Short mmCIF file of C-alpha atoms in Angstrom, two decimals:
data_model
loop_
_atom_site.label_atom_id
_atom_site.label_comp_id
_atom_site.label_asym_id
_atom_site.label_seq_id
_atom_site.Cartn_x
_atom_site.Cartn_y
_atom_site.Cartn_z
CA UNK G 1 77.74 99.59 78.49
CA UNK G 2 79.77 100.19 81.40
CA UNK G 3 81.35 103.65 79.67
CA UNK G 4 77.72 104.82 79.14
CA UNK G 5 76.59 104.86 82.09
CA UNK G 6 79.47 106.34 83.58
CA UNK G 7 79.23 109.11 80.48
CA UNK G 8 75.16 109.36 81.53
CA UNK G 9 76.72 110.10 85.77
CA UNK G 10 78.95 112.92 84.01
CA UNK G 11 76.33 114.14 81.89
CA UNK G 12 73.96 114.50 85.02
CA UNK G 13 76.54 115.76 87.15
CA UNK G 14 77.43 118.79 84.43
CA UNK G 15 73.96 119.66 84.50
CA UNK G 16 73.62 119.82 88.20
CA UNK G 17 76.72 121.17 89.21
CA UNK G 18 77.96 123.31 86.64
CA UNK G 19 74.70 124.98 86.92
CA UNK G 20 76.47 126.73 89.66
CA UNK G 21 76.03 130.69 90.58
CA UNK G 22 77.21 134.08 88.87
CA UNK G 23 76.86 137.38 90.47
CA UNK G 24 75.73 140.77 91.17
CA UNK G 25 76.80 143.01 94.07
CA UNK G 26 77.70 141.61 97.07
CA UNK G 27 77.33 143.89 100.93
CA UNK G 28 74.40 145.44 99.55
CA UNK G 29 73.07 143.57 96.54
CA UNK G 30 71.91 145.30 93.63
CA UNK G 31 68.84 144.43 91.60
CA UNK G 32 70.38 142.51 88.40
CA UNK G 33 74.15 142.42 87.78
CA UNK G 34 73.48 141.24 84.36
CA UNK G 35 72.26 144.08 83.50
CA UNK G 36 75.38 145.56 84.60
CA UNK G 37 73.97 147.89 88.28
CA UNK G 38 76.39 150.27 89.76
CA UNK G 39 77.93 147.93 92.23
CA UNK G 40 77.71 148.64 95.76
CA UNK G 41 80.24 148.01 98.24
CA UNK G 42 79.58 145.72 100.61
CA UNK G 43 103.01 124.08 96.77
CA UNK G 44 105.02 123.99 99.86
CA UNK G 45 103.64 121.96 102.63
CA UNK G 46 103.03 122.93 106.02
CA UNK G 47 101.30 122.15 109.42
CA UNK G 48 97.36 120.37 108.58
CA UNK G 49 96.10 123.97 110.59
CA UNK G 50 97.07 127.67 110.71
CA UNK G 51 96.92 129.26 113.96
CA UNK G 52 94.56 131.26 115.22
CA UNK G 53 97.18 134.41 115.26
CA UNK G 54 98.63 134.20 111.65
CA UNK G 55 94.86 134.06 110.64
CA UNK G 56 94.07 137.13 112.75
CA UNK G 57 97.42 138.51 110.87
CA UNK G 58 95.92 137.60 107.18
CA UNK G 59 92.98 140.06 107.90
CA UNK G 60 92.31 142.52 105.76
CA UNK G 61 94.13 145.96 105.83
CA UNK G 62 91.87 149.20 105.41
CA UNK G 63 93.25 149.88 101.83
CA UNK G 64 92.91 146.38 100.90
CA UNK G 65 92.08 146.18 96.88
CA UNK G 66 88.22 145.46 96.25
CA UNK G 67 87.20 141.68 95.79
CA UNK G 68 85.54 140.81 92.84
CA UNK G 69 83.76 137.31 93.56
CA UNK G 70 83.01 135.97 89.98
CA UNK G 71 80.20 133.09 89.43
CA UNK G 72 79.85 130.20 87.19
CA UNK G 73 77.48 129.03 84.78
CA UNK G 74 73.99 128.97 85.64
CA UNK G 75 73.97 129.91 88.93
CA UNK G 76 72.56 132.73 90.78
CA UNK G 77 74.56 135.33 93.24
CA UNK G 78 72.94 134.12 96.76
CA UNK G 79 75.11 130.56 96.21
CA UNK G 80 78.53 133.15 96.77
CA UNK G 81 76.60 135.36 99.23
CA UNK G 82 78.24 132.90 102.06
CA UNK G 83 82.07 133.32 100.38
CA UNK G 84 81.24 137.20 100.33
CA UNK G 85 80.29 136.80 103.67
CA UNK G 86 83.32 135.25 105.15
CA UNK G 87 85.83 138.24 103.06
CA UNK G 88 83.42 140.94 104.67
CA UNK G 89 84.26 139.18 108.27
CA UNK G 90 88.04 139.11 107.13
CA UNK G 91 88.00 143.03 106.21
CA UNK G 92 87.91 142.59 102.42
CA UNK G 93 85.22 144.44 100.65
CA UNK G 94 83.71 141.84 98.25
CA UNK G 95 81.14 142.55 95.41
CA UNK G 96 79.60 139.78 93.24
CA UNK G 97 79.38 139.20 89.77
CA UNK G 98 76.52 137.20 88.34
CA UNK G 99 77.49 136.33 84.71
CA UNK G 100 75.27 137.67 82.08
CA UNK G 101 72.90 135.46 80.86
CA UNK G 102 73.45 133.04 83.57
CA UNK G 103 76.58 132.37 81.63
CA UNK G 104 75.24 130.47 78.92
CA UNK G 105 76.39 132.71 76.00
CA UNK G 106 79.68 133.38 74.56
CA UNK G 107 82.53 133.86 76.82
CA UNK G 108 84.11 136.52 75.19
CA UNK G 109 81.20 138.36 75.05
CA UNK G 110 80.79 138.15 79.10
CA UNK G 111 84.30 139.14 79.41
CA UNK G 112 83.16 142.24 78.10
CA UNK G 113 80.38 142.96 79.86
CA UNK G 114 82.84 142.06 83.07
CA UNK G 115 84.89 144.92 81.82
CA UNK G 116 82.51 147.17 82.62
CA UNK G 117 81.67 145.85 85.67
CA UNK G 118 84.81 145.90 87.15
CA UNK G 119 85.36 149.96 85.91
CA UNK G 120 81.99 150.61 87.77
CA UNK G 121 83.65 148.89 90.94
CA UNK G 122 86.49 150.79 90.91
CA UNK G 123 84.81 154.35 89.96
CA UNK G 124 82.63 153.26 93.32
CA UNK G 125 85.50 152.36 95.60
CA UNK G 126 87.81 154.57 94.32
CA UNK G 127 90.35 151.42 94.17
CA UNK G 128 92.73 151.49 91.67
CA UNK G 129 92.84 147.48 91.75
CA UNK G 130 90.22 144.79 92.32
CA UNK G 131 90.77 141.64 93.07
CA UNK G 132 89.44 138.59 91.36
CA UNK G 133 87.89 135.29 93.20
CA UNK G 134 86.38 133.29 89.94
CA UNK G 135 84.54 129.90 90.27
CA UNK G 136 84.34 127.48 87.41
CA UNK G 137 83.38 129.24 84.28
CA UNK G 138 83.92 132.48 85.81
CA UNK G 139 87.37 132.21 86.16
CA UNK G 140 87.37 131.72 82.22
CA UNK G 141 85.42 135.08 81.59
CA UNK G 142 88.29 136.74 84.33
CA UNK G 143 91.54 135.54 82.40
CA UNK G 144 89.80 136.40 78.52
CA UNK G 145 89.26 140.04 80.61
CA UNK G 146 92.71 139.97 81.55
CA UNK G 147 94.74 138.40 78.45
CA UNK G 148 92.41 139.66 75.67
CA UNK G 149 91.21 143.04 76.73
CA UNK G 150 93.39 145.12 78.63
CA UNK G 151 92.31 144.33 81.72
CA UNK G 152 95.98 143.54 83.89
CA UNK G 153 96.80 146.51 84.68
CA UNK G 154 93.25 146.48 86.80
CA UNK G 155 93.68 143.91 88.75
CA UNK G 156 95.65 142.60 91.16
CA UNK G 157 95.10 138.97 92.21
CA UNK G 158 93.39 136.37 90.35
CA UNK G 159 92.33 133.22 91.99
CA UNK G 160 90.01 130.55 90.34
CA UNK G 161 87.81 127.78 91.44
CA UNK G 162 87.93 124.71 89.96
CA UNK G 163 88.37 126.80 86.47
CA UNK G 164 88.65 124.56 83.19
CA UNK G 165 91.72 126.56 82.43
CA UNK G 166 92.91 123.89 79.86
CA UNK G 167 89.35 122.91 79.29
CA UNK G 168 87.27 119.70 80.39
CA UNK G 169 86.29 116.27 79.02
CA UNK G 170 83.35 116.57 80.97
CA UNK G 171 82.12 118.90 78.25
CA UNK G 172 83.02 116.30 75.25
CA UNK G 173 81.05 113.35 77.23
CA UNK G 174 77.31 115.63 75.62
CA UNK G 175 78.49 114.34 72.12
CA UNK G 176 79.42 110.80 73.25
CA UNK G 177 75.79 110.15 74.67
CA UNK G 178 74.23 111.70 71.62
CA UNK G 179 73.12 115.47 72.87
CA UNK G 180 74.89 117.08 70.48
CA UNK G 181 77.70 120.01 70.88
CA UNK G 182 77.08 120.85 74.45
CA UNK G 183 73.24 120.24 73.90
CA UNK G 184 73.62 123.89 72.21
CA UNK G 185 75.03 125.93 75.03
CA UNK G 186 77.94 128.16 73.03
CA UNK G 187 80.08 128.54 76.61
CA UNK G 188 79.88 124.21 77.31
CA UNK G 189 81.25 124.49 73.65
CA UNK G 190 83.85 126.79 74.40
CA UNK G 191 84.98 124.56 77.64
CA UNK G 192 85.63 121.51 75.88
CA UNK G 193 89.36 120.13 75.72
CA UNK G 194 90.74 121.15 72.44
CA UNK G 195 87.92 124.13 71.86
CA UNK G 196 88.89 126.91 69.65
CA UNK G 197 87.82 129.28 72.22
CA UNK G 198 90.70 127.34 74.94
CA UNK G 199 93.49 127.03 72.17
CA UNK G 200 93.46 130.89 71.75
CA UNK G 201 93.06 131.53 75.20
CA UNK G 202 96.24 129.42 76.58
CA UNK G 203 98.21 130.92 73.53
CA UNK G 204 101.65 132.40 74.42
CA UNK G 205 102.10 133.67 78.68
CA UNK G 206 99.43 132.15 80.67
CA UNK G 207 99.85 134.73 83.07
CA UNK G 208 100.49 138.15 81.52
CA UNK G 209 100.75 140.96 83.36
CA UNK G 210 102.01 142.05 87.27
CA UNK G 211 98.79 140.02 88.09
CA UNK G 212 99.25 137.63 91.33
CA UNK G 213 97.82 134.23 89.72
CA UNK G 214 96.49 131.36 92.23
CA UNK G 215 94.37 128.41 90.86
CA UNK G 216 92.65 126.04 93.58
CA UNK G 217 91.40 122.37 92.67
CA UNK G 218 90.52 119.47 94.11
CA UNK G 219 90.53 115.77 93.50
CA UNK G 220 86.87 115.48 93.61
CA UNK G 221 86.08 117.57 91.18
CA UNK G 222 83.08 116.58 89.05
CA UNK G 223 83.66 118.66 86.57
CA UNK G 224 87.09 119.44 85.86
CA UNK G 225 88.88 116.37 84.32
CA UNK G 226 91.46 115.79 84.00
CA UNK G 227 91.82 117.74 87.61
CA UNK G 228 95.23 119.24 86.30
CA UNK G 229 93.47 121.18 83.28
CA UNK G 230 92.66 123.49 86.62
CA UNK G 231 96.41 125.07 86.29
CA UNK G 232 98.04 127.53 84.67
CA UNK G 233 101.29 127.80 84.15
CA UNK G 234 103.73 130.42 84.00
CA UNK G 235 104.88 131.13 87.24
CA UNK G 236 101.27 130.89 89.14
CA UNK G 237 100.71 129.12 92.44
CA UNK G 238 97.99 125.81 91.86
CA UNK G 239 97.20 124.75 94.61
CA UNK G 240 95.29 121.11 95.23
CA UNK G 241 93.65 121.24 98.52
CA UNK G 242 94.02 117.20 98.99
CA UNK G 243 97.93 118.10 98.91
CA UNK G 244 98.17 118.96 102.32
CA UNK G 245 94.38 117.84 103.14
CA UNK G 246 94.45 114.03 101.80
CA UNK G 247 90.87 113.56 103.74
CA UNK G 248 89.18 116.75 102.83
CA UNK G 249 86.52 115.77 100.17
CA UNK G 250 85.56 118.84 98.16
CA UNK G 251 83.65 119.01 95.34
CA UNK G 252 82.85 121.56 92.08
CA UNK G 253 80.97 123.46 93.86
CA UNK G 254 82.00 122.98 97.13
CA UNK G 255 85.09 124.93 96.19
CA UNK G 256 83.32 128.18 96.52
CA UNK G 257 82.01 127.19 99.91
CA UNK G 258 84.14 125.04 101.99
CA UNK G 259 86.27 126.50 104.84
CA UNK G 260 89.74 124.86 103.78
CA UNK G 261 89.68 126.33 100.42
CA UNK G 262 88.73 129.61 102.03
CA UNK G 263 91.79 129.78 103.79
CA UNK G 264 93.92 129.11 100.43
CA UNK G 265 91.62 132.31 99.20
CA UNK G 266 92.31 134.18 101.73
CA UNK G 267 96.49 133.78 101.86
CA UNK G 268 95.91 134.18 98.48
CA UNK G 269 94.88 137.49 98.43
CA UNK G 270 97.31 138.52 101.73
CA UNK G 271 100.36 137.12 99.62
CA UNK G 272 101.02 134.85 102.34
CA UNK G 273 102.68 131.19 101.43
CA UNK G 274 99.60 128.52 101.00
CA UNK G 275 99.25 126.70 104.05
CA UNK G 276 94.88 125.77 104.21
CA UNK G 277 93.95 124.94 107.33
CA UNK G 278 92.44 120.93 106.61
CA UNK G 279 89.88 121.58 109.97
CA UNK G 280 88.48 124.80 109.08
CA UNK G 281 84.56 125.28 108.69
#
């Protein structure tokens, strides 16, 4: 009785929280990124706070690459307006991705159409890079762009959110309380532990490419379980924000929105050594 109910909490919590945002474009939003617009631009440990002069140093430089902030499943761009916000203050030029379909379709398939979208970024900024800031089931669509088609060699950081890189049993709990495969949504089906879609995907190098690859997690994730299925390995940087901030509580979502993991974005895509600052805003 007691496993039902807590299979029930998950259940709700999957359906509240990983109904989380996508994206469109970001300084001066376009009308409907699904539909693909022309974008517009718009583990070591360390000290619990960064000072105020390295973070004045991690500001962006003028020919900083593009930032590509990529959404999750069913959520809508204005939930990463406030992330785009605080990369515009830093100097970064952010644009954001709202996954087609509300991300609800086939994962492959959105990689595809992300394809395009980052092309149409980089034809606009004249960048030769983007950069890549993916939450949840965005940063699933990202790596399928960069392992499966092509895409390394057009961007130059990835950082995800709370990604199920190794997939979730979150996912799994729909059949246990009798709703079926995912209640019928094809990318829940592709997140689960074990998934075809995952076994292909974390096939051979986890991080091909000259790609600069950061993961971000935290123990309160709702979603992600086990927490570790947020890594990748191959030589990328995880970071788990309750490693140097035991008392910062941070949820699914609150991964795309909470100061301290903004930090870990931000020396993320300076190259700087990880070092969040556990007081920021």
């Amino acid at each position: 009785m007691l496993l039902r109910k807590t299979a029930t909490v998950l259940a709700a919590a999957l359906a509240a929280t990983l109904a989380l945002p996508a994206a469109t474009a970001a300084a001066e939003p376009a009308p409907n990124a699904a539909a693909e617009p022309v974008p517009t631009a718009a583990a070591a440990s360390g000290p619990t706070a960064v000072p105020a002069a390295e973070e004045a140093a991690e500001r962006a430089d003028a020919n900083a690459n593009p930032v590509i902030v990529v959404g999750g499943l069913s959520g809508f761009a204005a939930v990463y307006e406030p992330l785009a916000a605080r990369l515009r203050g830093d100097g970064f030029r952010p644009f954001i991705y709202e996954l087609p379909g509300l991300g609800f379709g086939d994962i492959p398939t959105s990689a595809r159409a992300f394809a395009g979208y980052v092309a149409q970024v980089r034809a606009v900024t004249g960048a030769a890079k983007v950069d890549v800031v993916a939450h949840s089931q965005g940063g699933l669509v990202a790596r399928y762009y960069l392992k499966r088609l092509n895409g390394t060699g057009a961007v130059g950081r990835y950082v995800s959110l709370g990604t199920p890189e190794q997939g979730t049993y979150v996912a799994n709990i729909l059949n246990f309380i009798g709703l079926g495969s995912c209640a019928g949504v094809v990318s829940c089906q592709q997140m689960m532990t074990g998934s075809d879609f995952i076994e292909d995907l974390n096939a051979g190098d986890d991080t091909p490419g000259a790609v600069r690859y950061t993961t971000v997690r935290t123990w309160q994730d709702e979603l992600v379980r086990p927490v570790g299925n947020a890594t990748l390995a191959d030589g990328a940087t995880n970071a788990l924000i309750q490693a140097w901030c035991p008392l910062r509580l941070v949820g699914h979502l609150g991964l795309a929105l909470d100061g301290t993991t903004y930090t870990v974005i931000r020396q993320a895509l300076r190259d700087r050594a990880i070092r969040p600052n556990c007081f920021a805003l």
